[in-house]
mmCIF file of C-alpha atoms in Angstrom:
data_model
loop_
_atom_site.group_PDB
_atom_site.id
_atom_site.type_symbol
_atom_site.label_atom_id
_atom_site.label_comp_id
_atom_site.label_asym_id
_atom_site.label_seq_id
_atom_site.Cartn_x
_atom_site.Cartn_y
_atom_site.Cartn_z
ATOM 1 C CA ASP A 1 79.179 -60.109 19.021
ATOM 2 C CA GLY A 2 78.930 -60.978 15.310
ATOM 3 C CA VAL A 3 77.887 -64.611 15.772
ATOM 4 C CA PRO A 4 74.472 -65.223 14.191
ATOM 5 C CA ARG A 5 71.794 -66.567 16.517
ATOM 6 C CA ILE A 6 68.248 -67.196 15.394
ATOM 7 C CA VAL A 7 65.428 -67.964 17.809
ATOM 8 C CA VAL A 8 62.293 -69.470 16.259
ATOM 9 C CA ASP A 9 59.152 -68.974 18.354
ATOM 10 C CA LEU A 10 57.006 -72.074 17.886
ATOM 11 C CA GLY A 11 54.348 -71.045 20.406
ATOM 12 C CA GLY A 12 51.656 -70.748 17.730
ATOM 13 C CA LEU A 13 52.551 -73.991 15.976
ATOM 14 C CA ASP A 14 50.306 -76.964 16.733
ATOM 15 C CA PHE A 15 52.063 -79.442 14.445
ATOM 16 C CA ILE A 16 55.263 -79.761 12.452
ATOM 17 C CA ASP A 17 55.925 -82.355 9.764
ATOM 18 C CA VAL A 18 59.155 -83.814 8.431
ATOM 19 C CA SER A 19 59.537 -81.017 5.868
ATOM 20 C CA GLY A 20 59.332 -78.361 8.575
ATOM 21 C CA LEU A 21 61.819 -80.187 10.774
ATOM 22 C CA ASP A 22 64.132 -80.635 7.803
ATOM 23 C CA ALA A 23 64.065 -76.867 7.199
ATOM 24 C CA LEU A 24 64.942 -76.202 10.849
ATOM 25 C CA LEU A 25 67.778 -78.743 10.758
ATOM 26 C CA GLU A 26 69.141 -77.230 7.527
ATOM 27 C CA ALA A 27 69.040 -73.742 9.037
ATOM 28 C CA ARG A 28 70.817 -75.066 12.136
ATOM 29 C CA SER A 29 73.473 -76.702 9.959
ATOM 30 C CA GLN A 30 74.119 -73.494 8.028
ATOM 31 C CA LEU A 31 74.274 -71.408 11.202
ATOM 32 C CA THR A 32 76.617 -73.899 12.858
ATOM 33 C CA ALA A 33 78.962 -73.566 9.869
ATOM 34 C CA LEU A 34 79.087 -69.830 10.669
ATOM 35 C CA ASP A 35 79.694 -70.525 14.379
ATOM 36 C CA GLY A 36 76.100 -69.464 15.018
ATOM 37 C CA SER A 37 73.139 -71.200 16.581
ATOM 38 C CA LEU A 38 69.452 -71.880 16.182
ATOM 39 C CA ALA A 39 67.129 -72.138 19.166
ATOM 40 C CA LEU A 40 63.476 -73.114 19.368
ATOM 41 C CA ARG A 41 61.274 -71.212 21.780
ATOM 42 C CA ARG A 42 57.985 -72.367 23.314
ATOM 43 C CA PRO A 43 57.386 -75.567 21.328
ATOM 44 C CA ARG A 44 53.990 -77.062 22.111
ATOM 45 C CA PRO A 45 53.713 -80.684 23.291
ATOM 46 C CA MET A 46 52.898 -82.121 19.836
ATOM 47 C CA VAL A 47 55.934 -80.394 18.305
ATOM 48 C CA THR A 48 58.147 -81.639 21.140
ATOM 49 C CA ARG A 49 56.735 -85.131 20.582
ATOM 50 C CA MET A 50 57.594 -84.976 16.861
ATOM 51 C CA LEU A 51 61.151 -83.902 17.709
ATOM 52 C CA SER A 52 61.424 -86.923 19.986
ATOM 53 C CA LEU A 53 59.806 -89.395 17.569
ATOM 54 C CA LEU A 54 62.158 -88.349 14.766
ATOM 55 C CA GLY A 55 65.174 -88.460 17.075
ATOM 56 C CA VAL A 56 66.209 -84.831 16.575
ATOM 57 C CA GLU A 57 65.508 -83.422 20.043
ATOM 58 C CA ASP A 58 69.245 -83.523 20.828
ATOM 59 C CA GLN A 59 70.110 -81.645 17.610
ATOM 60 C CA LEU A 60 67.837 -78.647 18.195
ATOM 61 C CA LEU A 61 68.292 -76.381 21.211
ATOM 62 C CA VAL A 62 65.079 -75.501 23.024
ATOM 63 C CA ASP A 63 65.375 -72.024 24.543
ATOM 64 C CA SER A 64 63.123 -71.418 27.537
#
Protein backbone atom coordinates (compact mmCIF):
# COMPACT_ATOMS: atom_id res chain seq x y z
CA ASP A 1 0.00 0.00 0.00
CA GLY A 2 1.77 3.15 -1.22
CA VAL A 3 -0.69 5.65 0.26
CA PRO A 4 1.06 7.93 2.76
CA ARG A 5 -0.37 7.94 6.27
CA ILE A 6 1.13 9.95 9.08
CA VAL A 7 0.10 9.53 12.71
CA VAL A 8 1.11 12.35 15.05
CA ASP A 9 1.27 11.32 18.72
CA LEU A 10 0.14 14.32 20.76
CA GLY A 11 0.24 12.52 24.11
CA GLY A 12 3.06 14.72 25.42
CA LEU A 13 1.55 17.98 24.19
CA ASP A 14 -0.21 20.09 26.82
CA PHE A 15 -1.15 22.97 24.52
CA ILE A 16 -1.27 23.79 20.83
CA ASP A 17 -1.67 27.27 19.36
CA VAL A 18 -3.00 28.45 16.02
CA SER A 19 0.41 28.10 14.36
CA GLY A 20 0.67 24.46 15.41
CA LEU A 21 -2.85 23.70 14.23
CA ASP A 22 -2.14 25.47 10.95
CA ALA A 23 0.90 23.23 10.41
CA LEU A 24 -1.20 20.12 11.06
CA LEU A 25 -3.93 21.32 8.69
CA GLU A 26 -1.35 22.10 5.98
CA ALA A 27 0.20 18.65 6.37
CA ARG A 28 -3.28 17.10 6.15
CA SER A 29 -4.02 19.10 3.00
CA GLN A 30 -0.80 17.98 1.32
CA LEU A 31 -1.36 14.35 2.29
CA THR A 32 -4.95 14.46 1.08
CA ALA A 33 -3.70 15.68 -2.31
CA LEU A 34 -1.62 12.48 -2.44
CA ASP A 35 -4.62 10.35 -1.40
CA GLY A 36 -3.00 10.00 2.02
CA SER A 37 -4.14 10.86 5.51
CA LEU A 38 -3.07 12.46 8.76
CA ALA A 39 -4.27 11.18 12.11
CA LEU A 40 -3.79 12.57 15.60
CA ARG A 41 -3.17 10.12 18.41
CA ARG A 42 -3.77 10.67 22.13
CA PRO A 43 -4.58 14.40 22.16
CA ARG A 44 -4.91 15.71 25.70
CA PRO A 45 -8.08 17.55 26.77
CA MET A 46 -6.67 21.06 26.23
CA VAL A 47 -5.58 20.17 22.68
CA THR A 48 -8.99 18.64 21.96
CA ARG A 49 -10.59 21.80 23.34
CA MET A 50 -8.49 23.99 21.01
CA LEU A 51 -9.51 21.84 18.04
CA SER A 52 -13.14 22.39 19.01
CA LEU A 53 -12.80 26.12 19.71
CA LEU A 54 -11.17 26.72 16.33
CA GLY A 55 -13.74 24.56 14.55
CA VAL A 56 -11.25 22.09 13.07
CA GLU A 57 -12.16 18.94 15.00
CA ASP A 58 -14.04 17.62 11.94
CA GLN A 59 -11.03 18.25 9.66
CA LEU A 60 -8.49 16.26 11.68
CA LEU A 61 -8.93 12.54 12.30
CA VAL A 62 -8.30 11.44 15.87
CA ASP A 63 -6.90 7.90 15.90
CA SER A 64 -7.53 5.99 19.12
